[in-house]
PDB file of C-alpha atoms and ligand atoms in Angstrom:
ATOM      1  CA  UNK A   1      28.413  14.899  -3.425  1.00  0.00           C
ATOM      2  CA  UNK A   2      25.450  16.034  -5.445  1.00  0.00           C
ATOM      3  CA  UNK A   3      22.188  15.321  -3.613  1.00  0.00           C
ATOM      4  CA  UNK A   4      18.761  15.510  -5.368  1.00  0.00           C
ATOM      5  CA  UNK A   5      15.556  15.516  -3.348  1.00  0.00           C
ATOM      6  CA  UNK A   6      12.420  14.020  -4.899  1.00  0.00           C
ATOM      7  CA  UNK A   7       9.689  16.472  -5.657  1.00  0.00           C
ATOM      8  CA  UNK A   8       7.098  13.930  -4.668  1.00  0.00           C
ATOM      9  CA  UNK A   9       8.057  13.799  -1.047  1.00  0.00           C
ATOM     10  CA  UNK A  10       6.105  13.856   2.171  1.00  0.00           C
ATOM     11  CA  UNK A  11       2.699  12.288   2.884  1.00  0.00           C
ATOM     12  CA  UNK A  12       0.389  11.387   0.017  1.00  0.00           C
ATOM     13  CA  UNK A  13      -3.145  12.931   0.129  1.00  0.00           C
ATOM     14  CA  UNK A  14      -4.707   9.708   1.625  1.00  0.00           C
ATOM     15  CA  UNK A  15      -2.183   9.565   4.522  1.00  0.00           C
ATOM     16  CA  UNK A  16      -2.457  13.301   5.156  1.00  0.00           C
ATOM     17  CA  UNK A  17      -6.180  12.907   5.375  1.00  0.00           C
ATOM     18  CA  UNK A  18      -6.023   9.927   7.779  1.00  0.00           C
ATOM     19  CA  UNK A  19      -3.576  11.780  10.070  1.00  0.00           C
ATOM     20  CA  UNK A  20      -5.764  14.894  10.020  1.00  0.00           C
ATOM     21  CA  UNK A  21      -8.816  12.837  10.964  1.00  0.00           C
ATOM     22  CA  UNK A  22      -6.878  11.058  13.755  1.00  0.00           C
ATOM     23  CA  UNK A  23      -5.790  14.434  15.117  1.00  0.00           C
ATOM     24  CA  UNK A  24      -9.350  15.744  15.070  1.00  0.00           C
ATOM     25  CA  UNK A  25     -10.535  12.660  16.984  1.00  0.00           C
ATOM     26  CA  UNK A  26      -7.702  13.138  19.523  1.00  0.00           C
ATOM     27  CA  UNK A  27      -8.886  16.680  20.133  1.00  0.00           C
ATOM     28  CA  UNK A  28     -12.011  15.274  21.777  1.00  0.00           C
ATOM     29  CA  UNK A  29     -10.714  14.179  25.201  1.00  0.00           C
ATOM     30  CA  UNK A  30     -14.122  12.814  26.243  1.00  0.00           C
ATOM     31  CA  UNK A  31     -13.835   9.643  24.182  1.00  0.00           C
ATOM     32  CA  UNK A  32     -10.947   7.172  24.041  1.00  0.00           C
ATOM     33  CA  UNK A  33      -9.410   6.966  20.549  1.00  0.00           C
ATOM     34  CA  UNK A  34      -8.189   3.871  18.820  1.00  0.00           C
ATOM     35  CA  UNK A  35      -6.996   2.877  15.376  1.00  0.00           C
ATOM     36  CA  UNK A  36      -7.404  -0.497  13.754  1.00  0.00           C
ATOM     37  CA  UNK A  37      -3.761  -1.518  13.506  1.00  0.00           C
ATOM     38  CA  UNK A  38      -1.173   1.140  12.888  1.00  0.00           C
ATOM     39  CA  UNK A  39      -2.871   4.101  11.156  1.00  0.00           C
ATOM     40  CA  UNK A  40      -0.112   4.268   8.559  1.00  0.00           C
ATOM     41  CA  UNK A  41       2.994   2.205   7.776  1.00  0.00           C
ATOM     42  CA  UNK A  42       5.408   4.474   9.544  1.00  0.00           C
ATOM     43  CA  UNK A  43       6.376   3.549  13.118  1.00  0.00           C
ATOM     44  CA  UNK A  44       7.723   6.977  14.030  1.00  0.00           C
ATOM     45  CA  UNK A  45       4.434   8.765  13.013  1.00  0.00           C
ATOM     46  CA  UNK A  46       2.403   6.087  14.815  1.00  0.00           C
ATOM     47  CA  UNK A  47       4.459   6.704  17.977  1.00  0.00           C
ATOM     48  CA  UNK A  48       3.890  10.407  17.748  1.00  0.00           C
ATOM     49  CA  UNK A  49       0.099   9.762  17.571  1.00  0.00           C
ATOM     50  CA  UNK A  50       0.315   7.293  20.424  1.00  0.00           C
ATOM     51  CA  UNK A  51       1.999   9.974  22.599  1.00  0.00           C
ATOM     52  CA  UNK A  52      -1.044  12.173  21.914  1.00  0.00           C
ATOM     53  CA  UNK A  53      -3.334   9.413  23.161  1.00  0.00           C
ATOM     54  CA  UNK A  54      -4.141   7.174  20.135  1.00  0.00           C
ATOM     55  CA  UNK A  55      -4.214   3.477  21.061  1.00  0.00           C
ATOM     56  CA  UNK A  56      -3.525   0.915  18.385  1.00  0.00           C
ATOM     57  CA  UNK A  57      -5.877  -2.129  18.346  1.00  0.00           C
ATOM     58  CA  UNK A  58      -4.397  -5.502  17.533  1.00  0.00           C
ATOM     59  CA  UNK A  59      -4.926  -6.768  13.958  1.00  0.00           C
ATOM     60  CA  UNK A  60      -6.792  -9.773  15.325  1.00  0.00           C
ATOM     61  CA  UNK A  61     -10.419  -8.763  16.016  1.00  0.00           C
ATOM     62  CA  UNK A  62     -10.773 -11.586  18.494  1.00  0.00           C
ATOM     63  CA  UNK A  63      -8.644  -9.454  20.862  1.00  0.00           C
ATOM     64  CA  UNK A  64     -10.747  -6.299  20.489  1.00  0.00           C
ATOM     65  CA  UNK A  65     -13.144  -7.147  23.274  1.00  0.00           C
ATOM     66  CA  UNK A  66     -10.466  -6.821  25.893  1.00  0.00           C
ATOM     67  CA  UNK A  67      -9.621  -3.238  24.722  1.00  0.00           C
ATOM     68  CA  UNK A  68     -12.867  -1.789  26.171  1.00  0.00           C
ATOM     69  CA  UNK A  69     -14.228  -0.131  22.990  1.00  0.00           C
ATOM     70  CA  UNK A  70     -17.634   0.952  24.363  1.00  0.00           C
ATOM     71  CA  UNK A  71     -17.995   4.717  23.936  1.00  0.00           C
ATOM     72  CA  UNK A  72     -14.769   5.037  22.019  1.00  0.00           C
ATOM     73  CA  UNK A  73     -13.966   6.317  18.515  1.00  0.00           C
ATOM     74  CA  UNK A  74     -12.037   4.007  16.196  1.00  0.00           C
ATOM     75  CA  UNK A  75     -10.192   5.355  13.218  1.00  0.00           C
ATOM     76  CA  UNK A  76     -10.281   3.072  10.183  1.00  0.00           C
ATOM     77  CA  UNK A  77      -6.873   3.569   8.582  1.00  0.00           C
ATOM     78  CA  UNK A  78      -6.275   4.684   4.882  1.00  0.00           C
ATOM     79  CA  UNK A  79      -6.050   1.018   3.780  1.00  0.00           C
ATOM     80  CA  UNK A  80      -9.620   0.352   4.898  1.00  0.00           C
ATOM     81  CA  UNK A  81     -10.989  -2.759   6.632  1.00  0.00           C
ATOM     82  CA  UNK A  82     -13.498  -5.403   5.672  1.00  0.00           C
ATOM     83  CA  UNK A  83     -17.153  -4.446   6.310  1.00  0.00           C
ATOM     84  CA  UNK A  84     -17.477  -7.325   8.777  1.00  0.00           C
ATOM     85  CA  UNK A  85     -14.866  -5.733  10.999  1.00  0.00           C
ATOM     86  CA  UNK A  86     -16.626  -2.308  10.837  1.00  0.00           C
ATOM     87  CA  UNK A  87     -19.756  -4.109  12.075  1.00  0.00           C
ATOM     88  CA  UNK A  88     -17.760  -5.787  14.858  1.00  0.00           C
ATOM     89  CA  UNK A  89     -16.520  -2.426  16.066  1.00  0.00           C
ATOM     90  CA  UNK A  90     -20.080  -1.131  16.233  1.00  0.00           C
ATOM     91  CA  UNK A  91     -21.187  -4.268  18.052  1.00  0.00           C
ATOM     92  CA  UNK A  92     -18.556  -3.561  20.633  1.00  0.00           C
ATOM     93  CA  UNK A  93     -20.021  -0.112  21.164  1.00  0.00           C
ATOM     94  CA  UNK A  94     -17.318   1.926  19.209  1.00  0.00           C
ATOM     95  CA  UNK A  95     -18.011   4.694  16.710  1.00  0.00           C
ATOM     96  CA  UNK A  96     -15.996   4.028  13.526  1.00  0.00           C
ATOM     97  CA  UNK A  97     -14.309   7.028  11.935  1.00  0.00           C
ATOM     98  CA  UNK A  98     -13.674   6.117   8.292  1.00  0.00           C
ATOM     99  CA  UNK A  99     -10.295   7.423   7.125  1.00  0.00           C
ATOM    100  CA  UNK A 100     -10.161   4.982   4.250  1.00  0.00           C
ATOM    101  CA  UNK A 101      -8.367   6.760   1.384  1.00  0.00           C
ATOM    102  CA  UNK A 102     -10.885   7.727  -1.382  1.00  0.00           C
ATOM    103  CA  UNK A 103      -8.674   6.015  -3.928  1.00  0.00           C
ATOM    104  CA  UNK A 104      -8.758   2.763  -1.963  1.00  0.00           C
ATOM    105  CA  UNK A 105     -12.607   3.152  -1.659  1.00  0.00           C
ATOM    106  CA  UNK A 106     -12.703   3.295  -5.511  1.00  0.00           C
ATOM    107  CA  UNK A 107     -10.719  -0.001  -5.639  1.00  0.00           C
ATOM    108  CA  UNK A 108     -13.240  -1.586  -3.181  1.00  0.00           C
ATOM    109  CA  UNK A 109     -16.172  -0.381  -5.294  1.00  0.00           C
ATOM    110  CA  UNK A 110     -14.518  -1.598  -8.561  1.00  0.00           C
ATOM    111  CA  UNK A 111     -14.065  -5.052  -7.008  1.00  0.00           C
ATOM    112  CA  UNK A 112     -17.716  -5.127  -5.864  1.00  0.00           C
ATOM    113  CA  UNK A 113     -18.923  -3.998  -9.233  1.00  0.00           C
ATOM    114  CA  UNK A 114     -16.911  -6.643 -11.129  1.00  0.00           C
ATOM    115  CA  UNK A 115     -17.933  -9.480  -8.893  1.00  0.00           C
ATOM    116  CA  UNK A 116     -21.564  -8.259  -9.001  1.00  0.00           C
ATOM    117  CA  UNK A 117     -21.455  -8.312 -12.777  1.00  0.00           C
ATOM    118  CA  UNK A 118     -20.253 -11.921 -12.792  1.00  0.00           C
ATOM    119  CA  UNK A 119     -16.548 -11.357 -13.529  1.00  0.00           C
ATOM    120  CA  UNK A 120     -13.966 -13.712 -12.062  1.00  0.00           C
ATOM    121  CA  UNK A 121     -11.945 -11.141 -10.122  1.00  0.00           C
ATOM    122  CA  UNK A 122      -8.165 -10.978 -10.011  1.00  0.00           C
ATOM    123  CA  UNK A 123      -6.371  -8.555  -7.709  1.00  0.00           C
ATOM    124  CA  UNK A 124      -2.807  -7.765  -8.508  1.00  0.00           C
ATOM    125  CA  UNK A 125      -1.111  -7.194  -5.211  1.00  0.00           C
ATOM    126  CA  UNK A 126       0.128  -8.615  -1.988  1.00  0.00           C
ATOM    127  CA  UNK A 127      -2.371 -10.859  -0.284  1.00  0.00           C
ATOM    128  CA  UNK A 128      -0.914 -10.006   3.209  1.00  0.00           C
ATOM    129  CA  UNK A 129      -1.422  -6.335   2.709  1.00  0.00           C
ATOM    130  CA  UNK A 130      -4.277  -4.814   4.781  1.00  0.00           C
ATOM    131  CA  UNK A 131      -5.615  -2.987   1.732  1.00  0.00           C
ATOM    132  CA  UNK A 132      -6.029  -6.228  -0.204  1.00  0.00           C
ATOM    133  CA  UNK A 133      -7.496  -7.930   2.843  1.00  0.00           C
ATOM    134  CA  UNK A 134     -10.070  -5.102   3.019  1.00  0.00           C
ATOM    135  CA  UNK A 135     -10.909  -5.350  -0.666  1.00  0.00           C
ATOM    136  CA  UNK A 136     -11.343  -9.167  -0.315  1.00  0.00           C
ATOM    137  CA  UNK A 137     -13.689  -8.507   2.608  1.00  0.00           C
ATOM    138  CA  UNK A 138     -15.888  -6.327   0.344  1.00  0.00           C
ATOM    139  CA  UNK A 139     -16.407  -9.227  -2.130  1.00  0.00           C
ATOM    140  CA  UNK A 140     -16.765 -12.093   0.403  1.00  0.00           C
ATOM    141  CA  UNK A 141     -13.227 -13.188  -0.533  1.00  0.00           C
ATOM    142  CA  UNK A 142     -14.527 -14.183  -4.005  1.00  0.00           C
ATOM    143  CA  UNK A 143     -11.309 -13.094  -5.750  1.00  0.00           C
ATOM    144  CA  UNK A 144      -7.844 -14.416  -6.550  1.00  0.00           C
ATOM    145  CA  UNK A 145      -4.823 -12.268  -5.464  1.00  0.00           C
ATOM    146  CA  UNK A 146      -1.746 -12.613  -7.665  1.00  0.00           C
ATOM    147  CA  UNK A 147       1.693 -11.104  -7.398  1.00  0.00           C
ATOM    148  CA  UNK A 148       3.563 -13.381  -9.824  1.00  0.00           C
ATOM    149  CA  UNK A 149       2.618 -15.213 -12.989  1.00  0.00           C
ATOM    150  CA  UNK A 150       3.533 -18.427 -11.224  1.00  0.00           C
ATOM    151  CA  UNK A 151       0.596 -17.942  -8.873  1.00  0.00           C
ATOM    152  CA  UNK A 152      -1.796 -17.430 -11.808  1.00  0.00           C
ATOM    153  CA  UNK A 153      -0.583 -20.638 -13.413  1.00  0.00           C
ATOM    154  CA  UNK A 154      -0.995 -22.585 -10.167  1.00  0.00           C
ATOM    155  CA  UNK A 155      -4.505 -21.140  -9.720  1.00  0.00           C
ATOM    156  CA  UNK A 156      -5.445 -22.219 -13.259  1.00  0.00           C
ATOM    157  CA  UNK A 157      -4.145 -25.785 -12.762  1.00  0.00           C
ATOM    158  CA  UNK A 158      -6.437 -26.217  -9.723  1.00  0.00           C
ATOM    159  CA  UNK A 159      -9.368 -24.555 -11.469  1.00  0.00           C
ATOM    160  CA  UNK A 160     -12.477 -26.653 -12.096  1.00  0.00           C
ATOM    161  CA  UNK A 161     -15.038 -23.936 -13.003  1.00  0.00           C
ATOM    162  CA  UNK A 162     -15.461 -22.544 -16.526  1.00  0.00           C
ATOM    163  CA  UNK A 163     -13.967 -19.025 -16.705  1.00  0.00           C
ATOM    164  CA  UNK A 164     -15.780 -16.783 -19.209  1.00  0.00           C
ATOM    165  CA  UNK A 165     -15.503 -13.276 -17.785  1.00  0.00           C
ATOM    166  CA  UNK A 166     -12.287 -11.990 -16.159  1.00  0.00           C
ATOM    167  CA  UNK A 167     -12.101  -8.793 -14.099  1.00  0.00           C
ATOM    168  CA  UNK A 168      -8.812  -7.225 -13.090  1.00  0.00           C
ATOM    169  CA  UNK A 169      -7.923  -4.591 -10.541  1.00  0.00           C
ATOM    170  CA  UNK A 170      -4.723  -3.746  -8.636  1.00  0.00           C
ATOM    171  CA  UNK A 171      -3.802  -2.919  -5.089  1.00  0.00           C
ATOM    172  CA  UNK A 172      -3.562   0.836  -5.387  1.00  0.00           C
ATOM    173  CA  UNK A 173       0.183   1.044  -4.718  1.00  0.00           C
ATOM    174  CA  UNK A 174       1.380  -1.751  -6.929  1.00  0.00           C
ATOM    175  CA  UNK A 175       4.177  -0.617  -9.243  1.00  0.00           C
ATOM    176  CA  UNK A 176       3.440  -0.224 -12.949  1.00  0.00           C
ATOM    177  CA  UNK A 177       5.989  -2.848 -14.005  1.00  0.00           C
ATOM    178  CA  UNK A 178       4.448  -5.595 -11.862  1.00  0.00           C
ATOM    179  CA  UNK A 179       0.966  -4.613 -12.959  1.00  0.00           C
ATOM    180  CA  UNK A 180       1.893  -4.580 -16.696  1.00  0.00           C
ATOM    181  CA  UNK A 181       3.653  -7.960 -16.495  1.00  0.00           C
ATOM    182  CA  UNK A 182       0.644  -9.537 -14.713  1.00  0.00           C
ATOM    183  CA  UNK A 183      -1.826  -8.119 -17.279  1.00  0.00           C
ATOM    184  CA  UNK A 184       0.368  -9.375 -20.152  1.00  0.00           C
ATOM    185  CA  UNK A 185       0.864 -12.680 -18.338  1.00  0.00           C
ATOM    186  CA  UNK A 186      -2.853 -13.116 -17.974  1.00  0.00           C
ATOM    187  CA  UNK A 187      -3.196 -12.937 -21.764  1.00  0.00           C
ATOM    188  CA  UNK A 188      -0.029 -14.708 -22.912  1.00  0.00           C
ATOM    189  CA  UNK A 189       1.273 -17.010 -20.200  1.00  0.00           C
ATOM    190  CA  UNK A 190      -1.822 -19.151 -19.662  1.00  0.00           C
ATOM    191  CA  UNK A 191      -3.073 -19.808 -23.206  1.00  0.00           C
ATOM    192  CA  UNK A 192      -5.548 -22.511 -22.054  1.00  0.00           C
ATOM    193  CA  UNK A 193      -7.230 -19.907 -19.941  1.00  0.00           C
ATOM    194  CA  UNK A 194      -7.387 -17.107 -22.514  1.00  0.00           C
ATOM    195  CA  UNK A 195      -8.961 -19.615 -24.978  1.00  0.00           C
ATOM    196  CA  UNK A 196     -11.822 -20.030 -22.493  1.00  0.00           C
ATOM    197  CA  UNK A 197     -12.301 -16.327 -21.642  1.00  0.00           C
ATOM    198  CA  UNK A 198     -14.666 -14.299 -23.778  1.00  0.00           C
ATOM    199  CA  UNK A 199     -14.499 -11.025 -21.926  1.00  0.00           C
ATOM    200  CA  UNK A 200     -11.839  -9.282 -19.915  1.00  0.00           C
ATOM    201  CA  UNK A 201     -12.456  -6.012 -17.994  1.00  0.00           C
ATOM    202  CA  UNK A 202      -9.716  -4.038 -16.368  1.00  0.00           C
ATOM    203  CA  UNK A 203     -10.512  -1.205 -13.978  1.00  0.00           C
ATOM    204  CA  UNK A 204      -7.616   1.082 -13.298  1.00  0.00           C
ATOM    205  CA  UNK A 205      -7.329   1.330  -9.497  1.00  0.00           C
ATOM    206  CA  UNK A 206      -3.721   2.449  -9.391  1.00  0.00           C
ATOM    207  CA  UNK A 207      -3.068   5.483  -7.310  1.00  0.00           C
ATOM    208  CA  UNK A 208      -2.050   8.573  -9.260  1.00  0.00           C
ATOM    209  CA  UNK A 209       0.132   9.903  -6.480  1.00  0.00           C
ATOM    210  CA  UNK A 210       1.959   6.580  -6.228  1.00  0.00           C
ATOM    211  CA  UNK A 211       2.412   6.464 -10.057  1.00  0.00           C
ATOM    212  CA  UNK A 212       3.961   9.917 -10.010  1.00  0.00           C
ATOM    213  CA  UNK A 213       6.361   8.901  -7.249  1.00  0.00           C
ATOM    214  CA  UNK A 214       7.283   5.765  -9.109  1.00  0.00           C
ATOM    215  CA  UNK A 215       7.906   7.684 -12.364  1.00  0.00           C
ATOM    216  CA  UNK A 216      10.060  10.190 -10.573  1.00  0.00           C
ATOM    217  CA  UNK A 217      11.966   7.457  -8.702  1.00  0.00           C
ATOM    218  CA  UNK A 218      12.686   5.789 -12.059  1.00  0.00           C
ATOM    219  CA  UNK A 219      14.012   9.009 -13.580  1.00  0.00           C
ATOM    220  CA  UNK A 220      16.123   9.754 -10.555  1.00  0.00           C
ATOM    221  CA  UNK A 221      17.481   6.211 -10.463  1.00  0.00           C
ATOM    222  CA  UNK A 222      18.559   6.557 -14.072  1.00  0.00           C
ATOM    223  CA  UNK A 223      20.404   9.724 -13.366  1.00  0.00           C
ATOM    224  CA  UNK A 224      22.056   8.929 -10.029  1.00  0.00           C
ATOM    225  CA  UNK A 225      24.588   6.369  -8.719  1.00  0.00           C
ATOM    226  CA  UNK A 226      22.588   5.659  -5.528  1.00  0.00           C
ATOM    227  CA  UNK A 227      19.054   6.237  -4.357  1.00  0.00           C
ATOM    228  CA  UNK A 228      18.144   6.435  -0.669  1.00  0.00           C
ATOM    229  CA  UNK A 229      14.552   5.249  -0.291  1.00  0.00           C
ATOM    230  CA  UNK A 230      13.093   6.456   3.038  1.00  0.00           C
ATOM    231  CA  UNK A 231      10.068   4.723   4.442  1.00  0.00           C
ATOM    232  CA  UNK A 232       8.575   2.217   6.874  1.00  0.00           C
ATOM    233  CA  UNK A 233       9.952  -1.328   6.684  1.00  0.00           C
ATOM    234  CA  UNK A 234       6.394  -2.672   6.352  1.00  0.00           C
ATOM    235  CA  UNK A 235       5.398  -0.043   3.759  1.00  0.00           C
ATOM    236  CA  UNK A 236       4.528  -1.752   0.481  1.00  0.00           C
ATOM    237  CA  UNK A 237       4.767   1.393  -1.692  1.00  0.00           C
ATOM    238  CA  UNK A 238       8.256   2.153  -0.275  1.00  0.00           C
ATOM    239  CA  UNK A 239       9.402  -1.323  -1.138  1.00  0.00           C
ATOM    240  CA  UNK A 240       8.038  -0.870  -4.678  1.00  0.00           C
ATOM    241  CA  UNK A 241      10.066   2.314  -4.993  1.00  0.00           C
ATOM    242  CA  UNK A 242      13.252   0.443  -3.989  1.00  0.00           C
ATOM    243  CA  UNK A 243      12.410  -2.257  -6.540  1.00  0.00           C
ATOM    244  CA  UNK A 244      11.977   0.271  -9.333  1.00  0.00           C
ATOM    245  CA  UNK A 245      15.303   1.970  -8.565  1.00  0.00           C
ATOM    246  CA  UNK A 246      17.090  -1.404  -8.672  1.00  0.00           C
ATOM    247  CA  UNK A 247      15.315  -2.365 -11.907  1.00  0.00           C
ATOM    248  CA  UNK A 248      16.620   0.924 -13.391  1.00  0.00           C
ATOM    249  CA  UNK A 249      20.153  -0.217 -12.508  1.00  0.00           C
ATOM    250  CA  UNK A 250      20.796   2.114  -9.570  1.00  0.00           C
ATOM    251  CA  UNK A 251      21.947   0.994  -6.166  1.00  0.00           C
ATOM    252  CA  UNK A 252      19.132   1.572  -3.702  1.00  0.00           C
ATOM    253  CA  UNK A 253      19.361   1.744   0.084  1.00  0.00           C
ATOM    254  CA  UNK A 254      16.164   1.566   2.092  1.00  0.00           C
ATOM    255  CA  UNK A 255      15.998   3.148   5.557  1.00  0.00           C
ATOM    256  CA  UNK A 256      13.337   4.309   7.989  1.00  0.00           C
ATOM    257  CA  UNK A 257      15.523   7.084   9.457  1.00  0.00           C
ATOM    258  CA  UNK A 258      18.772   8.864   8.685  1.00  0.00           C
ATOM    259  CA  UNK A 259      20.450   7.060  11.626  1.00  0.00           C
ATOM    260  CA  UNK A 260      20.130   3.759   9.857  1.00  0.00           C
ATOM    261  CA  UNK A 261      22.349   4.887   6.993  1.00  0.00           C
ATOM    262  CA  UNK A 262      25.723   3.082   6.660  1.00  0.00           C
ATOM    263  CA  UNK A 263      27.824   6.073   5.632  1.00  0.00           C
ATOM    264  CA  UNK A 264      30.655   3.856   4.280  1.00  0.00           C
ATOM    265  CA  UNK A 265      28.266   3.087   1.368  1.00  0.00           C
ATOM    266  CA  UNK A 266      28.618   6.670   0.099  1.00  0.00           C
ATOM    267  CA  UNK A 267      32.479   6.790  -0.185  1.00  0.00           C
ATOM    268  CA  UNK A 268      32.753   6.457  -3.968  1.00  0.00           C
ATOM    269  CA  UNK A 269      29.379   7.969  -4.776  1.00  0.00           C
ATOM    270  CA  UNK A 270      29.062  11.324  -6.458  1.00  0.00           C
ATOM    271  CA  UNK A 271      25.304  11.600  -7.286  1.00  0.00           C
ATOM    272  CA  UNK A 272      22.656  10.609  -4.738  1.00  0.00           C
ATOM    273  CA  UNK A 273      18.896  10.936  -4.936  1.00  0.00           C
ATOM    274  CA  UNK A 274      16.557  10.813  -1.887  1.00  0.00           C
ATOM    275  CA  UNK A 275      12.972   9.548  -2.370  1.00  0.00           C
ATOM    276  CA  UNK A 276      10.286   8.703   0.127  1.00  0.00           C
ATOM    277  CA  UNK A 277       7.145   6.467   0.471  1.00  0.00           C
ATOM    278  CA  UNK A 278       3.651   7.762   0.834  1.00  0.00           C
ATOM    279  CA  UNK A 279       3.725   7.534   4.648  1.00  0.00           C
ATOM    280  CA  UNK A 280       7.065   9.130   5.142  1.00  0.00           C
ATOM    281  CA  UNK A 281       7.117  12.715   6.504  1.00  0.00           C
ATOM    282  CA  UNK A 282       9.156  15.122   4.399  1.00  0.00           C
ATOM    283  CA  UNK A 283      11.314  15.923   7.483  1.00  0.00           C
ATOM    284  CA  UNK A 284      12.725  12.358   7.371  1.00  0.00           C
ATOM    285  CA  UNK A 285      14.021  12.920   3.864  1.00  0.00           C
ATOM    286  CA  UNK A 286      15.439  16.275   4.897  1.00  0.00           C
ATOM    287  CA  UNK A 287      17.308  14.564   7.780  1.00  0.00           C
ATOM    288  CA  UNK A 288      18.912  12.187   5.240  1.00  0.00           C
ATOM    289  CA  UNK A 289      19.855  15.084   2.993  1.00  0.00           C
ATOM    290  CA  UNK A 290      21.442  16.990   5.820  1.00  0.00           C
ATOM    291  CA  UNK A 291      23.429  13.997   6.978  1.00  0.00           C
ATOM    292  CA  UNK A 292      24.714  13.274   3.466  1.00  0.00           C
ATOM    293  CA  UNK A 293      25.548  16.934   2.845  1.00  0.00           C
ATOM    294  CA  UNK A 294      27.861  16.885   5.810  1.00  0.00           C
ATOM    295  CA  UNK A 295      29.998  14.082   4.425  1.00  0.00           C
TER     296      UNK A 295
HETATM  297  S1  SF4 B   1      -0.763   5.971  -1.601  1.00  0.00           S
HETATM  298 FE1  SF4 B   1      -2.486   6.629  -2.883  1.00  0.00          FE
HETATM  299  S2  SF4 B   1      -4.082   5.083  -2.428  1.00  0.00           S
HETATM  300 FE2  SF4 B   1      -2.526   4.935  -0.777  1.00  0.00          FE
HETATM  301  S3  SF4 B   1      -3.298   6.343   0.881  1.00  0.00           S
HETATM  302 FE3  SF4 B   1      -1.891   7.511  -0.436  1.00  0.00          FE
HETATM  303  S4  SF4 B   1      -3.217   8.573  -1.952  1.00  0.00           S
HETATM  304 FE4  SF4 B   1      -4.431   6.857  -1.021  1.00  0.00          FE
END
């Protein structure tokens, strides 16, 4: 079996930075260390940090009081958090350590700029994703999150305000195909809306590292029978990679670790590619490669 490893493997710069900052915080034994939710979307890495002393706060801030945050340091993960929650941490006596990825920060700033300039803001992405939640928090939730054209149409039908200026950004890890189809859809699928709009401003908030991973995954999918996508089950960028591989016509198998592979799926396969999400350590991909090489 021919096995190709993705060149864009291992942590992306934003995740590497967040882990480095967490490790620095953990080196100071004098202060308890927390993170707001899992620091990255990879349970194995989160467990490793927990073993070193990092405690994961629940997503619900109503439960933070019980954690005893006074005098602690709290790492804000690469996805960022709404400013209200940063203030809540400080009110509870914690020192926030901001590990928000600089690319995510740019998306937050783009959202604030567009809303500040009077644009009706659309965010292409997943409304349940913490990054989108954080962006919404930076604009007092004055934005519409869309993942499918259907949602845009539904929003328009319920709309009573005149829409003259439309601003558009994306969750940093959205795949290019989804983004393109939503941008096109905004112009072509809701003609009543575009008749009303006089100005449309798009700020490119897509992450370069993610785009490079997606482009490589697409190329690998076109040249291989099967692609193993390694990453956290709750990792949005990993799921986008799987979707891209399937769109390219390849079979895609998504796993968190090599042990999850069903080896019977590889019986008739001669060319396999191994790709990984932004929060997947390179060693996880290597483990998959070693296992497959032994078949
Ligand atoms: S995927 Fe991109 S935006 Fe997300 S943390 Fe990594 S570098 Fe930052």
